[in-house]
């Protein structure tokens, strides 16, 4: 059963008097267990829905709709499938205590992998899940492979009961499912021969594996389970060598790079990041693969849209890993707008100074970085630091941070998104 959270006004559901709280039990005789069943079973033009209205009345709706007409039903969020592994490098295990509860949920859910691109290990799949993946053709899936040799993967996931991932992928591939894979690399565990074998196994799945990302193990000062080595420049360079060798083969034989090192590996190794063309459709950009190249190209493409802001002073708050990459980018925006930009590097007070990613800065870090900066007309902060409810990881709200700051603050993904709409910031425009 799934429950209705919201009904769009004027929609088919509203016409049928379906209200928030209505329980949806089955579609055309097939039980509805979650949003996947609902989405796929209601994809037809005509179907029957067995439901219980909020006041307890059982009803059967006969629904017919024209192609493209939305039912107008938003379901309550699904219960997330929890992870049964205990990876030493798990990001959740590296969180400090005292944050809001949802941040500690270790999800490992193939449904969210399909719907939102969350990575899943597939280690908790039951036969019914496999049947659904194949029946609903849930493709592509985002899979945390880490290593294909079975014993190595058991160690990495810290779970002796994980299934053999290459057999799982092969079986799903036979049913037409494709994958974007990631390997979080722990030096000494899944680099070297294990990585080589993993690349070979994934390559041999042919077009079923659309991309592979190599990501360095990410640790914070709270990663209490981790007993391994951290990633250094030499280890990062060795991984990039592997990615570049396989990537060259892939470009030659398959006309696409196929395997990528994450941006962080390039930064750690001190190597130049590849240009945007290298990343094709940026299929793993959310995983930090090509994020800088994507940012560079979005800035380049947005320059012609920017308003003049001559003489304005704009601060760009970022983390230590991105700060050195900023000057050439913001110089282009400064040229196009006449504004004076300044990179403001903020350190992470929640995870510690070894955590350098801009997206993990918290509200308190932003405020500290902007203390006594009333000389600025505007401060841009990384939009990734805030969730859809406007909360930073330290539970401060964007509104609270704005209220406590002497500088107008705008979250921004790529600078041009905000600067291109500068007319909407009267504080900046009025005094022009
Ligand atoms: S698979 Fe590993 S890293 Fe992912 S949530 Fe589970 S324990 Fe954490």
Coordinates of C-alpha atoms and ligand atoms in Angstrom, one line a residue:
X1 CA 0.0 0.0 0.0
X2 CA 1.1 3.6 -0.7
X3 CA -0.5 6.7 0.7
X4 CA -1.3 10.0 -1.1
X5 CA 0.6 13.0 0.3
X6 CA -0.7 15.7 -2.1
X7 CA -3.2 16.1 -4.9
X8 CA -2.7 18.7 -7.6
X9 CA -5.7 21.0 -7.9
X10 CA -7.7 20.5 -11.1
X11 CA -6.1 17.1 -11.7
X12 CA -7.7 13.7 -12.5
X13 CA -7.2 12.7 -8.9
X14 CA -8.8 15.9 -7.6
X15 CA -11.8 15.3 -9.8
X16 CA -12.2 11.8 -8.3
X17 CA -12.1 13.3 -4.8
X18 CA -8.9 11.5 -4.0
X19 CA -7.5 13.4 -1.0
X20 CA -4.2 13.4 1.0
X21 CA -4.2 10.3 3.3
X22 CA -6.0 8.1 0.7
X23 CA -4.4 4.6 0.7
X24 CA -3.8 3.1 -2.7
X25 CA -3.9 -0.7 -2.5
X26 CA -3.8 -2.1 -6.0
X27 CA -3.9 -1.2 -9.7
X28 CA -5.8 -3.5 -12.0
X29 CA -5.6 -6.3 -9.4
X30 CA -1.9 -6.0 -8.8
X31 CA -0.8 -4.9 -5.3
X32 CA 1.0 -1.6 -5.0
X33 CA 3.9 -1.8 -2.5
X34 CA 5.7 1.4 -3.3
X35 CA 6.2 4.3 -5.7
X36 CA 7.7 2.0 -8.4
X37 CA 4.6 -0.2 -8.5
X38 CA 2.5 2.9 -8.6
X39 CA 4.5 4.6 -11.4
X40 CA 4.7 1.5 -13.6
X41 CA 1.2 0.0 -13.1
X42 CA -0.5 3.4 -13.7
X43 CA 1.5 4.0 -16.9
X44 CA -1.5 2.7 -19.1
X45 CA -4.3 4.9 -20.4
X46 CA -7.0 2.9 -18.5
X47 CA -6.7 1.1 -15.1
X48 CA -8.6 0.3 -12.0
X49 CA -7.4 1.5 -8.5
X50 CA -8.6 -0.1 -5.3
X51 CA -8.3 2.5 -2.5
X52 CA -9.4 3.5 1.0
X53 CA -10.4 7.1 1.5
X54 CA -9.1 9.0 4.5
X55 CA -12.4 8.5 6.4
X56 CA -12.3 4.7 5.9
X57 CA -14.5 4.1 2.9
X58 CA -13.3 1.5 0.4
X59 CA -13.6 2.6 -3.2
X60 CA -12.6 1.4 -6.7
X61 CA -11.7 4.0 -9.2
X62 CA -12.0 3.3 -12.9
X63 CA -9.5 5.7 -14.5
X64 CA -9.1 6.6 -18.1
X65 CA -6.9 9.3 -19.3
X66 CA -5.5 10.8 -22.4
X67 CA -1.8 10.2 -23.1
X68 CA 0.3 12.6 -21.1
X69 CA -2.4 13.6 -18.7
X70 CA -1.0 13.5 -15.2
X71 CA -3.0 11.9 -12.4
X72 CA -1.9 14.6 -10.1
X73 CA -1.0 12.4 -7.2
X74 CA 2.1 12.8 -5.1
X75 CA 2.8 9.9 -2.8
X76 CA 4.3 10.0 0.7
X77 CA 8.0 9.4 0.7
X78 CA 9.0 5.7 0.5
X79 CA 10.5 3.8 3.4
X80 CA 14.2 3.7 2.4
X81 CA 15.8 0.3 2.1
X82 CA 18.7 0.2 4.6
X83 CA 22.2 -0.9 4.0
X84 CA 23.4 -4.2 5.4
X85 CA 27.1 -3.5 4.9
X86 CA 29.6 -1.8 7.2
X87 CA 32.2 -0.3 4.9
X88 CA 35.1 1.2 6.9
X89 CA 35.0 4.3 4.6
X90 CA 31.2 4.8 4.9
X91 CA 30.5 8.6 4.9
X92 CA 27.7 8.1 7.4
X93 CA 30.2 6.6 9.8
X94 CA 32.3 9.7 9.3
X95 CA 29.6 12.1 10.4
X96 CA 30.0 13.8 13.8
X97 CA 27.4 13.0 16.5
X98 CA 24.4 15.3 17.1
X99 CA 23.3 16.0 13.5
X100 CA 19.7 15.6 12.4
X101 CA 18.6 12.0 12.3
X102 CA 18.0 11.5 8.5
X103 CA 21.6 12.2 7.8
X104 CA 22.5 9.0 9.6
X105 CA 20.4 6.8 7.4
X106 CA 22.6 4.4 5.4
X107 CA 20.4 3.8 2.3
X108 CA 21.2 1.0 -0.1
X109 CA 18.1 1.1 -2.3
X110 CA 18.0 0.0 -6.0
X111 CA 14.7 2.0 -6.4
X112 CA 16.4 5.2 -5.4
X113 CA 19.3 4.3 -7.7
X114 CA 16.9 4.2 -10.6
X115 CA 14.8 7.1 -9.6
X116 CA 17.5 9.6 -8.3
X117 CA 20.9 8.2 -9.3
X118 CA 21.8 7.2 -5.7
X119 CA 24.5 4.6 -5.8
X120 CA 23.4 1.1 -4.5
X121 CA 25.6 -2.0 -3.9
X122 CA 22.8 -4.4 -4.9
X123 CA 24.0 -6.5 -2.0
X124 CA 20.5 -6.6 -0.4
X125 CA 18.6 -7.6 -3.5
X126 CA 16.0 -10.3 -3.1
X127 CA 14.6 -12.4 -6.0
X128 CA 11.5 -10.2 -6.0
X129 CA 13.7 -7.1 -6.5
X130 CA 15.5 -8.7 -9.4
X131 CA 12.2 -9.6 -11.0
X132 CA 11.0 -6.0 -10.6
X133 CA 14.2 -4.5 -12.0
X134 CA 13.7 -6.7 -15.1
X135 CA 10.0 -6.3 -15.4
X136 CA 10.0 -2.5 -15.0
X137 CA 13.3 -2.2 -16.9
X138 CA 14.9 -0.1 -14.2
X139 CA 17.8 1.1 -16.2
X140 CA 20.3 2.6 -15.9
X141 CA 21.1 1.7 -12.3
X142 CA 23.9 3.4 -10.4
X143 CA 26.0 0.7 -8.7
X144 CA 28.7 0.8 -6.1
X145 CA 30.8 -2.0 -7.4
X146 CA 34.1 -1.1 -5.6
X147 CA 35.7 -4.3 -6.8
X148 CA 34.5 -7.3 -8.8
X149 CA 36.7 -10.0 -7.3
X150 CA 34.3 -11.4 -4.7
X151 CA 36.7 -11.8 -1.8
X152 CA 38.0 -8.2 -2.2
X153 CA 34.4 -6.9 -2.3
X154 CA 33.5 -8.7 0.9
X155 CA 36.3 -7.0 2.6
X156 CA 35.5 -3.6 1.2
X157 CA 31.8 -3.8 2.1
X158 CA 32.8 -5.5 5.4
X159 CA 30.1 -8.0 4.8
X160 CA 30.8 -11.7 4.2
X161 CA 27.4 -12.3 2.8
X162 CA 27.5 -10.0 -0.2
X163 CA 26.6 -11.7 -3.5
X164 CA 29.0 -11.9 -6.4
X165 CA 28.4 -8.5 -8.1
X166 CA 29.7 -9.5 -11.5
X167 CA 27.2 -12.4 -11.6
X168 CA 24.4 -10.0 -10.6
X169 CA 25.4 -7.4 -13.2
X170 CA 25.7 -10.1 -15.9
X171 CA 22.3 -11.5 -15.2
X172 CA 20.6 -8.1 -15.1
X173 CA 22.5 -7.1 -18.3
X174 CA 21.0 -10.1 -20.0
X175 CA 17.6 -8.5 -19.3
X176 CA 18.7 -5.3 -20.9
X177 CA 19.7 -3.3 -17.8
X178 CA 22.6 -0.9 -18.0
X179 CA 24.8 0.5 -15.2
X180 CA 26.8 3.5 -14.2
X181 CA 29.4 2.0 -11.8
X182 CA 31.6 3.6 -9.2
X183 CA 34.6 2.2 -7.4
X184 CA 35.6 3.9 -4.2
X185 CA 39.3 3.1 -4.0
X186 CA 40.9 2.2 -0.7
X187 CA 44.7 2.2 -1.2
X188 CA 46.1 -1.3 -0.8
X189 CA 42.6 -3.0 -1.0
X190 CA 41.1 -2.4 -4.4
X191 CA 43.8 -0.7 -6.4
X192 CA 46.6 -2.6 -8.3
X193 CA 45.6 -6.0 -9.5
X194 CA 42.1 -5.9 -8.0
X195 CA 41.4 -2.7 -9.9
X196 CA 42.8 -4.2 -13.1
X197 CA 40.6 -7.2 -12.7
X198 CA 37.6 -5.0 -11.9
X199 CA 38.1 -2.9 -15.0
X200 CA 38.5 -6.0 -17.1
X201 CA 35.3 -7.6 -15.7
X202 CA 33.2 -4.4 -16.2
X203 CA 34.7 -3.9 -19.7
X204 CA 33.6 -7.5 -20.6
X205 CA 30.0 -6.6 -19.9
X206 CA 30.2 -4.4 -23.0
X207 CA 27.5 -1.8 -23.5
X208 CA 25.7 -2.8 -20.2
X209 CA 28.3 -0.8 -18.3
X210 CA 27.9 2.8 -19.6
X211 CA 30.5 4.4 -17.3
X212 CA 32.9 3.7 -14.5
X213 CA 34.1 6.3 -12.0
X214 CA 37.2 5.9 -9.8
X215 CA 36.7 7.9 -6.6
X216 CA 39.2 8.2 -3.8
X217 CA 38.2 7.1 -0.3
X218 CA 36.7 10.1 1.5
X219 CA 37.4 10.4 5.2
X220 CA 36.7 12.9 7.9
X221 CA 38.2 13.1 11.3
X222 CA 35.2 11.1 12.6
X223 CA 35.7 8.1 10.3
X224 CA 36.2 5.8 13.3
X225 CA 35.9 2.5 11.5
X226 CA 38.6 3.2 8.9
X227 CA 41.8 1.3 9.4
X228 CA 43.3 1.7 5.9
X229 CA 45.7 4.3 4.4
X230 CA 44.4 7.6 3.1
X231 CA 44.8 8.5 -0.6
X232 CA 48.0 10.4 -1.3
X233 CA 49.3 12.1 -4.5
X234 CA 51.2 9.0 -5.7
X235 CA 48.2 6.7 -5.2
X236 CA 45.9 9.1 -6.9
X237 CA 48.3 9.4 -9.9
X238 CA 48.5 5.6 -10.2
X239 CA 44.7 5.4 -10.3
X240 CA 44.6 8.1 -13.0
X241 CA 47.1 6.1 -15.0
X242 CA 44.8 3.1 -14.9
X243 CA 41.8 5.2 -15.8
X244 CA 43.7 6.9 -18.7
X245 CA 44.9 3.6 -20.1
X246 CA 41.5 2.0 -20.1
X247 CA 39.9 5.3 -21.3
X248 CA 42.2 5.4 -24.2
X249 CA 41.3 1.8 -25.2
X250 CA 37.6 2.7 -24.8
X251 CA 37.9 5.8 -27.0
X252 CA 39.6 3.7 -29.6
X253 CA 37.2 0.7 -29.5
X254 CA 33.9 2.3 -28.3
X255 CA 34.3 5.9 -29.2
X256 CA 33.7 7.1 -25.6
X257 CA 36.0 7.5 -22.6
X258 CA 33.9 5.1 -20.5
X259 CA 36.1 5.2 -17.3
X260 CA 36.9 8.4 -15.4
X261 CA 38.9 9.5 -12.4
X262 CA 36.9 11.9 -10.2
X263 CA 38.0 15.5 -10.1
X264 CA 39.3 14.9 -6.6
X265 CA 41.8 12.4 -7.9
X266 CA 43.2 15.0 -10.4
X267 CA 43.4 17.6 -7.6
X268 CA 45.2 15.1 -5.3
X269 CA 47.6 14.1 -8.0
X270 CA 48.2 17.7 -9.0
X271 CA 47.2 17.0 -12.6
X272 CA 45.4 19.2 -15.0
X273 CA 41.7 18.4 -15.2
X274 CA 40.5 17.3 -18.6
X275 CA 38.3 19.5 -20.8
X276 CA 34.5 19.2 -21.0
X277 CA 34.6 17.1 -24.2
X278 CA 36.4 14.4 -22.3
X279 CA 33.3 13.7 -20.2
X280 CA 30.8 13.1 -22.9
X281 CA 27.3 13.6 -21.4
X282 CA 28.7 14.2 -17.9
X283 CA 26.9 11.0 -16.7
X284 CA 28.6 10.9 -13.3
X285 CA 28.9 14.6 -12.7
X286 CA 26.9 14.2 -9.4
X287 CA 29.7 11.9 -8.3
X288 CA 32.3 14.6 -8.7
X289 CA 33.4 13.4 -12.2
X290 CA 33.8 16.3 -14.5
X291 CA 32.1 18.8 -12.1
X292 CA 34.9 21.4 -12.6
X293 CA 34.8 21.0 -16.4
X294 CA 31.0 21.3 -16.3
X295 CA 31.3 24.4 -14.2
X296 CA 33.8 25.9 -16.5
X297 CA 31.7 25.3 -19.6
X298 CA 28.5 26.7 -17.9
X299 CA 30.4 29.9 -16.9
X300 CA 31.8 30.2 -20.5
X301 CA 28.3 29.7 -22.0
X302 CA 26.7 32.1 -19.5
X303 CA 29.0 35.1 -19.9
X304 CA 27.0 36.8 -22.6
X305 CA 23.9 36.9 -20.4
X306 CA 25.5 38.8 -17.5
X307 CA 24.4 42.3 -16.5
X308 CA 27.0 45.0 -15.9
X309 CA 27.8 45.4 -12.2
X310 CA 30.7 47.9 -12.5
X311 CA 32.5 48.5 -9.3
X312 CA 30.4 46.1 -7.2
X313 CA 32.3 43.8 -4.9
X314 CA 31.3 40.2 -4.9
X315 CA 32.7 37.5 -2.6
X316 CA 32.8 33.8 -3.7
X317 CA 32.9 31.6 -0.6
X318 CA 34.3 28.1 -1.3
X319 CA 36.3 25.3 0.3
X320 CA 40.0 24.8 0.2
X321 CA 40.0 22.2 -2.7
X322 CA 38.1 24.5 -5.1
X323 CA 39.7 27.8 -4.0
X324 CA 42.8 27.5 -6.2
X325 CA 40.7 26.8 -9.3
X326 CA 38.5 29.8 -8.9
X327 CA 40.7 32.8 -10.0
X328 CA 40.6 32.1 -13.8
X329 CA 36.9 31.4 -13.7
X330 CA 35.9 34.5 -11.8
X331 CA 38.3 36.6 -13.9
X332 CA 36.1 35.9 -16.9
X333 CA 33.0 36.9 -15.0
X334 CA 34.7 40.1 -13.7
X335 CA 35.6 41.0 -17.3
X336 CA 32.1 40.5 -18.4
X337 CA 30.4 42.4 -15.6
X338 CA 32.9 45.0 -14.4
X339 CA 32.5 43.7 -10.8
X340 CA 35.4 43.0 -8.5
X341 CA 35.4 39.4 -7.3
X342 CA 37.2 37.9 -4.4
X343 CA 37.6 34.2 -3.5
X344 CA 36.9 33.7 0.2
X345 CA 38.2 30.3 1.4
X346 CA 36.2 28.8 4.3
X347 CA 37.4 25.9 6.5
X348 CA 35.1 23.2 7.7
X349 CA 34.4 23.4 11.4
X350 CA 32.0 20.4 11.4
X351 CA 34.2 17.8 9.8
X352 CA 37.6 19.3 10.4
X353 CA 40.1 21.0 8.2
X354 CA 40.9 17.8 6.3
X355 CA 37.5 18.0 4.7
X356 CA 38.0 20.5 1.9
X357 CA 34.9 20.0 -0.3
X358 CA 32.9 23.2 -0.8
X359 CA 29.6 21.3 -0.7
X360 CA 30.3 20.2 2.9
X361 CA 30.7 23.7 4.3
X362 CA 28.1 24.4 7.0
X363 CA 26.2 27.6 8.0
X364 CA 28.6 28.5 10.8
X365 CA 31.5 28.3 8.3
X366 CA 29.8 30.6 5.9
X367 CA 29.1 33.1 8.7
X368 CA 32.7 32.9 10.0
X369 CA 34.1 33.5 6.5
X370 CA 32.0 36.6 6.0
X371 CA 32.6 38.1 9.4
X372 CA 33.5 41.8 9.1
X373 CA 32.9 41.7 5.3
X374 CA 30.4 44.5 5.1
X375 CA 32.6 45.9 2.3
X376 CA 31.0 43.3 0.0
X377 CA 27.8 44.0 -2.0
X378 CA 27.1 40.3 -2.4
X379 CA 28.4 36.9 -1.3
X380 CA 27.9 33.8 -3.4
X381 CA 27.9 30.5 -1.5
X382 CA 27.9 26.9 -2.9
X383 CA 24.3 26.0 -3.4
X384 CA 25.2 22.3 -2.7
X385 CA 25.6 23.2 1.0
X386 CA 21.8 23.6 1.4
X387 CA 19.2 20.9 1.1
X388 CA 15.8 21.3 -0.4
X389 CA 14.4 22.5 2.9
X390 CA 17.0 25.3 3.1
X391 CA 19.1 23.6 5.8
X392 CA 22.8 23.4 6.1
X393 CA 24.4 20.2 7.5
X394 CA 24.7 21.9 10.9
X395 CA 20.9 22.5 10.9
X396 CA 21.2 26.3 10.4
X397 CA 18.7 27.6 7.9
X398 CA 19.7 29.8 5.0
X399 CA 17.4 32.4 6.4
X400 CA 19.2 32.4 9.7
X401 CA 22.6 32.7 8.1
X402 CA 21.3 35.6 5.9
X403 CA 19.8 37.3 9.0
X404 CA 23.1 37.0 10.9
X405 CA 25.3 38.2 8.0
X406 CA 26.1 41.8 7.1
X407 CA 26.4 40.8 3.5
X408 CA 23.5 39.7 1.2
X409 CA 24.0 36.0 0.5
X410 CA 22.9 34.0 -2.5
X411 CA 23.4 30.3 -3.0
X412 CA 24.8 29.6 -6.5
X413 CA 25.7 26.6 -8.6
X414 CA 27.8 28.3 -11.2
X415 CA 27.9 32.1 -10.5
X416 CA 26.2 32.9 -13.8
X417 CA 22.9 31.5 -12.4
X418 CA 22.9 34.4 -9.8
X419 CA 24.9 37.1 -11.6
X420 CA 22.8 36.5 -14.7
X421 CA 19.7 37.4 -12.7
X422 CA 21.3 40.2 -10.8
X423 CA 18.3 42.5 -11.4
X424 CA 16.5 40.3 -8.8
X425 CA 19.0 41.5 -6.1
X426 CA 18.0 45.0 -5.3
X427 CA 20.8 45.5 -2.7
X428 CA 23.3 45.0 -5.5
X429 CA 21.5 46.8 -8.3
X430 CA 20.0 49.8 -6.5
X431 CA 23.2 51.3 -5.5
X432 CA 24.7 50.9 -9.0
Ligands
LIG1 S1 27.4 0.5 1.2 FE1 29.0 1.0 2.6 S2 29.4 3.2 2.2 FE2 27.3 2.7 1.4 S3 25.9 3.2 3.0 FE3 26.4 1.0 3.2 S4 28.1 0.9 4.7 FE4 27.9 3.1 4.0

